[in-house]
XYZ file of N, CA and C in Angstrom:
246
model
N 74.768 38.536 147.145
C 73.668 37.780 147.668
C 72.373 38.059 146.911
N 72.263 39.207 146.294
C 71.030 39.510 145.573
C 70.897 38.595 144.368
N 69.699 38.162 144.119
C 69.394 37.263 143.006
C 70.181 35.952 143.082
N 70.537 35.537 144.295
C 71.245 34.273 144.492
C 70.348 33.308 145.249
N 70.392 32.091 144.853
C 69.640 31.057 145.572
C 70.450 30.603 146.778
N 69.810 30.552 147.904
C 70.453 30.076 149.120
C 69.930 28.688 149.452
N 70.808 27.848 149.900
C 70.412 26.537 150.366
C 70.623 26.499 151.871
N 69.556 26.342 152.606
C 69.648 26.268 154.056
C 69.769 24.804 154.469
N 70.575 24.551 155.471
C 70.788 23.199 155.958
C 70.516 23.143 157.453
N 70.118 21.993 157.913
C 69.932 21.774 159.341
C 71.217 21.177 159.912
N 71.331 21.234 161.219
C 72.482 20.621 161.876
C 72.511 19.125 161.606
N 71.321 18.514 161.549
C 71.232 17.073 161.309
C 71.739 16.691 159.924
N 71.716 17.610 158.998
C 72.268 17.351 157.665
C 73.786 17.543 157.632
N 74.281 18.468 158.419
C 75.705 18.813 158.382
C 76.551 17.880 159.248
N 76.022 17.431 160.367
C 76.797 16.590 161.291
C 77.351 15.335 160.615
N 76.567 14.582 159.834
C 77.139 13.410 159.157
C 78.250 13.778 158.170
N 78.148 14.924 157.542
C 79.208 15.372 156.618
C 80.490 15.631 157.397
N 80.376 16.298 158.534
C 81.566 16.545 159.361
C 82.198 15.227 159.804
N 81.374 14.297 160.228
C 81.904 12.996 160.672
C 82.561 12.242 159.517
N 81.984 12.342 158.315
C 82.579 11.659 157.156
C 83.922 12.275 156.771
N 84.150 13.515 157.184
C 85.419 14.186 156.918
C 86.445 13.952 158.029
N 86.092 13.100 158.988
C 87.011 12.747 160.059
C 86.897 13.601 161.302
N 85.857 14.395 161.407
C 85.672 15.228 162.596
C 85.076 14.385 163.723
N 85.543 14.660 164.923
C 85.066 13.954 166.109
C 84.534 14.972 167.108
N 83.890 14.475 168.136
C 83.358 15.326 169.203
C 82.517 16.465 168.633
N 81.610 16.128 167.737
C 80.740 17.132 167.140
C 79.664 17.502 168.164
N 79.525 18.784 168.419
C 78.526 19.279 169.364
C 77.641 20.305 168.680
N 76.378 20.265 169.017
C 75.353 21.124 168.416
C 74.829 22.078 169.488
N 74.837 23.369 169.171
C 74.359 24.389 170.094
C 73.310 25.257 169.408
N 72.259 25.581 170.120
C 71.265 26.512 169.616
C 71.676 27.934 169.977
N 71.438 28.854 169.073
C 71.770 30.260 169.292
C 70.490 31.075 169.130
N 70.191 31.887 170.120
C 68.992 32.734 170.116
C 67.718 31.890 170.142
N 67.639 31.052 171.176
C 66.482 30.170 171.331
C 65.236 30.914 171.796
N 65.414 31.981 172.534
C 64.271 32.705 173.084
C 64.230 34.163 172.656
N 65.369 34.800 172.587
C 65.450 36.239 172.357
C 64.673 36.690 171.116
N 64.822 36.001 170.030
C 64.172 36.413 168.785
C 62.657 36.220 168.811
N 62.174 35.414 169.739
C 60.742 35.152 169.810
C 60.018 36.089 170.777
N 60.774 36.937 171.467
C 60.173 37.929 172.359
C 59.949 39.196 171.544
N 58.706 39.526 171.342
C 58.382 40.659 170.463
C 58.495 42.009 171.157
N 58.505 42.025 172.470
C 58.608 43.283 173.217
C 60.083 43.661 173.369
N 60.616 44.345 172.357
C 62.031 44.712 172.375
C 62.382 45.668 173.506
N 61.438 46.445 173.965
C 61.712 47.386 175.057
C 62.150 46.644 176.319
N 61.568 45.480 176.557
C 61.950 44.700 177.751
C 63.404 44.256 177.683
N 63.909 44.039 176.475
C 65.289 43.574 176.321
C 66.299 44.644 176.729
N 65.847 45.888 176.846
C 66.740 46.975 177.271
C 66.779 47.124 178.790
N 65.922 46.388 179.480
C 65.941 46.375 180.948
C 67.082 45.457 181.385
N 68.069 45.986 182.105
C 69.245 45.174 182.469
C 68.913 43.886 183.231
N 67.948 43.927 184.112
C 67.594 42.734 184.887
C 66.947 41.691 183.972
N 66.011 42.127 183.132
C 65.363 41.209 182.195
C 66.392 40.615 181.234
N 67.289 41.466 180.720
C 68.291 40.995 179.770
C 69.229 39.980 180.425
N 69.635 40.225 181.657
C 70.522 39.290 182.360
C 69.829 37.942 182.546
N 68.542 37.968 182.899
C 67.785 36.717 183.041
C 67.641 36.005 181.698
N 67.396 36.768 180.653
C 67.265 36.191 179.311
C 68.578 35.557 178.865
N 69.676 36.249 179.116
C 70.993 35.709 178.759
C 71.272 34.413 179.519
N 70.925 34.394 180.789
C 71.140 33.190 181.604
C 70.293 32.031 181.065
N 69.060 32.317 180.667
C 68.193 31.292 180.092
C 68.763 30.763 178.779
N 69.224 31.671 177.918
C 69.818 31.262 176.637
C 71.017 30.346 176.865
N 71.894 30.722 177.770
C 73.094 29.922 178.034
C 72.754 28.567 178.658
N 71.722 28.535 179.490
C 71.346 27.286 180.163
C 70.716 26.273 179.209
N 70.150 26.746 178.114
C 69.428 25.844 177.211
C 70.122 25.630 175.871
N 71.266 26.220 175.662
C 71.916 26.191 174.350
C 72.196 24.789 173.818
N 72.465 23.828 174.694
C 72.793 22.471 174.240
C 71.736 21.457 174.664
N 70.550 21.935 175.032
C 69.503 21.034 175.519
C 68.355 20.928 174.521
N 67.995 19.687 174.185
C 66.800 19.535 173.358
C 65.567 19.912 174.199
N 64.549 20.429 173.655
C 64.338 20.736 172.248
C 64.844 22.113 171.837
N 65.397 22.865 172.790
C 65.755 24.268 172.531
C 66.810 24.420 171.448
N 67.776 23.531 171.414
C 68.811 23.626 170.387
C 68.239 23.395 168.994
N 67.086 22.740 168.918
C 66.455 22.467 167.626
C 65.468 23.550 167.209
N 64.997 24.326 168.166
C 64.042 25.385 167.850
C 64.688 26.762 167.823
N 65.987 26.810 168.077
C 66.710 28.088 168.074
C 66.717 28.698 166.677
N 66.832 29.989 166.640
C 66.854 30.710 165.363
C 68.073 30.321 164.527
N 69.203 30.137 165.181
C 70.465 29.777 164.530
C 71.078 28.599 165.274
N 72.104 28.014 164.693
C 72.829 26.973 165.412
C 74.316 27.092 165.128
N 75.086 26.492 166.020
C 76.534 26.440 165.870
C 76.957 25.005 166.104
N 77.862 24.539 165.271
C 78.443 23.216 165.446
C 79.922 23.378 165.753
N 80.399 22.615 166.691
C 81.831 22.573 166.966
C 82.292 21.143 166.789
N 83.524 20.986 166.349
C 84.064 19.647 166.125
C 85.583 19.710 166.220
N 86.158 18.544 166.350
C 87.608 18.436 166.425
C 88.056 17.463 165.352
N 89.073 17.846 164.610
C 89.615 16.974 163.568
C 90.903 16.360 164.099
N 90.964 15.046 164.035
C 92.128 14.305 164.527
C 93.327 14.575 163.609
N 94.491 14.819 164.207
C 95.712 14.979 163.421
C 96.083 13.640 162.797
N 96.654 13.701 161.605
C 97.056 12.464 160.909
C 98.492 12.151 161.131
């Protein structure tokens, strides 16, 4: 990875490629929509706060605008058998 150029892509760029390859039911999920933006890491070690944060992350993973502002994203798709 050192001295290598990385090309970053958005989900909006990748989804049409997946569809052109015959993938169906493409779904976009945001990963770490809130956790990475909380600068007080000590609070994340509080079990009650962490449980609430996890519940918030799971509740918003597939909801705009959170899936678009998340630190990372995951795409899932299904390819039809031929």
